[in-house]
Coordinates of C-alpha atoms in Angstrom, one line a residue:
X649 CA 77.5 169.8 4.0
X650 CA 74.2 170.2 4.5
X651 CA 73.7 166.8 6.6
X652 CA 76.0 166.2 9.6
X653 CA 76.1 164.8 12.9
X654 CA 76.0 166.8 16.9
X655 CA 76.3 165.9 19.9
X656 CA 76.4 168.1 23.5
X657 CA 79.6 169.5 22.9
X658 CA 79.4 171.0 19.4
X659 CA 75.6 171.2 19.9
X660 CA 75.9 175.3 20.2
X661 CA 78.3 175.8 17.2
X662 CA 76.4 173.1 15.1
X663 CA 73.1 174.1 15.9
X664 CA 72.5 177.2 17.7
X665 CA 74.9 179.9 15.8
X666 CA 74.7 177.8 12.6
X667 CA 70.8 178.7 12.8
X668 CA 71.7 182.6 12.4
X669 CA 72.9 181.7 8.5
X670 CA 70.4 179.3 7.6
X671 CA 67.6 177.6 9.2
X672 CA 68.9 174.2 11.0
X673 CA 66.8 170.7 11.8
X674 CA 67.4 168.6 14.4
X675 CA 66.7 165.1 13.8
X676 CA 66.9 164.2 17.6
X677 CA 67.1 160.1 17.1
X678 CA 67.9 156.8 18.5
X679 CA 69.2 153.1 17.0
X680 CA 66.4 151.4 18.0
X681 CA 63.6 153.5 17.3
X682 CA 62.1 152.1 14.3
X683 CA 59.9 155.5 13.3
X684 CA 63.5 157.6 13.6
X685 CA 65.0 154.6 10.7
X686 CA 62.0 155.4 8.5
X687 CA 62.4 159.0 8.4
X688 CA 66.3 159.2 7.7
X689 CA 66.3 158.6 4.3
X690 CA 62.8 161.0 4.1
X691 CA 64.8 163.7 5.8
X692 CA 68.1 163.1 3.6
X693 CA 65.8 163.4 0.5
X694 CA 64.2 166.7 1.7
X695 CA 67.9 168.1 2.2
X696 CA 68.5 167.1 -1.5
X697 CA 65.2 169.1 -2.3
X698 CA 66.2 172.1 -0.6
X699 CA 70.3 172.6 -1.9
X700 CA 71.8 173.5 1.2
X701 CA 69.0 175.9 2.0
X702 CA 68.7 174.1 5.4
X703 CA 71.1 172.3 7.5
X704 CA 70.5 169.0 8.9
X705 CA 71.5 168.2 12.2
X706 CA 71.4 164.5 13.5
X707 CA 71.5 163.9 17.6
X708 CA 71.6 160.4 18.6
X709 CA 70.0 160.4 21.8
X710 CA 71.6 157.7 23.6
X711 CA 75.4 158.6 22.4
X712 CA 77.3 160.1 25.1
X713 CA 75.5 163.1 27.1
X714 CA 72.9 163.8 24.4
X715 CA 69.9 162.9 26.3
X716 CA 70.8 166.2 28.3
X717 CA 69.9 168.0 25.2
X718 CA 66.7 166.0 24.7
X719 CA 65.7 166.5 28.2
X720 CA 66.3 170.6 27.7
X721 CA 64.4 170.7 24.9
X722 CA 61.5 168.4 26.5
X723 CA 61.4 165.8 23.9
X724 CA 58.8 163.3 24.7
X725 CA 59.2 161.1 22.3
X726 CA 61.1 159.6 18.9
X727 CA 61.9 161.2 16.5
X728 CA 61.2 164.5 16.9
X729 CA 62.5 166.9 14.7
X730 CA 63.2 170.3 15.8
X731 CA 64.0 173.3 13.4
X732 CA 66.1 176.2 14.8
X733 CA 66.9 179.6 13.2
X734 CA 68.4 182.4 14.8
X735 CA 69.3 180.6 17.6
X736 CA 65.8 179.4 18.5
X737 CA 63.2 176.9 18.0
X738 CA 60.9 177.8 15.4
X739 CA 58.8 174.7 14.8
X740 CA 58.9 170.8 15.9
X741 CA 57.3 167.6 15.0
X742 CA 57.2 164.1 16.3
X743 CA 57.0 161.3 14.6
X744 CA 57.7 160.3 11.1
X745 CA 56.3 162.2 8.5
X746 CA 56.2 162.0 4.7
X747 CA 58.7 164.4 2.5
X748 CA 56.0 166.9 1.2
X749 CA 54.9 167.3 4.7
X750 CA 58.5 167.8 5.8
X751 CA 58.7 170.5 3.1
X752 CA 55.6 171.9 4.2
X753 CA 56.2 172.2 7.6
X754 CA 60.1 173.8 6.7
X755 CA 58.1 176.5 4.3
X756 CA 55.3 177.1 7.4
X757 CA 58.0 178.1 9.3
X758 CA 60.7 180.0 7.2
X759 CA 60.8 181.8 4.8
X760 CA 63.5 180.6 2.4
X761 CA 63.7 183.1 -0.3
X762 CA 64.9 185.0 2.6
X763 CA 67.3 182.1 4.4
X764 CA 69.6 181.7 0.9

């Protein structure tokens, strides 16, 4: 599945080494953040536009320890979406965005010929 939730625990097996076969985003994300509510769907759609090229990872920030994660990777504010591959972050915007600029920014920073 190419949409799926992580948390602190799984964050390295969902995120980190799942980036070395395909390039992952983070969606990090909270419940009452009304810019993270917009962008959902947006992101779910850009998923459906890409066919399992790239993994979608969704953090809830205040579930649990996750705000550790946020705090590691310094995220200011939400949503900020983070894209991983190979085990490291390789691009990140705040904020919601439209679906053609989501796609842009995921073909600025991967090649995806190369990621299938």
């Amino acid at each position: 599945m190419s949409i799926y939730d992580t948390d602190l625990d799984s964050f390295e097996r969902d995120v980190l080494a799942a980036s070395s076969g395909k390039p992952i985003l983070v969606d990090f994300w909270a419940d009452w953040c009304s810019p993270c509510l917009v962008i959902a769907p947006i992101l779910a759609h850009v998923m459906a536009d890409l066919n399992g090229a790239v993994g979608l990872a969704k953090l809830e920030v205040d579930r649990g320890d996750n705000m550790k994660l946020a705090g590691h990777y310094r995220v200011r504010g939400f949503p900020t979406v983070i894209l991983f591959q190979h085990g490291e972050e390789v691009g990140r915007f705040s904020g919601a965005r439209s679906r053609q600029q989501i796609l842009s920014f995921i073909t600025d920073h991967v090649d995806l010929d190369a990621a299938v």
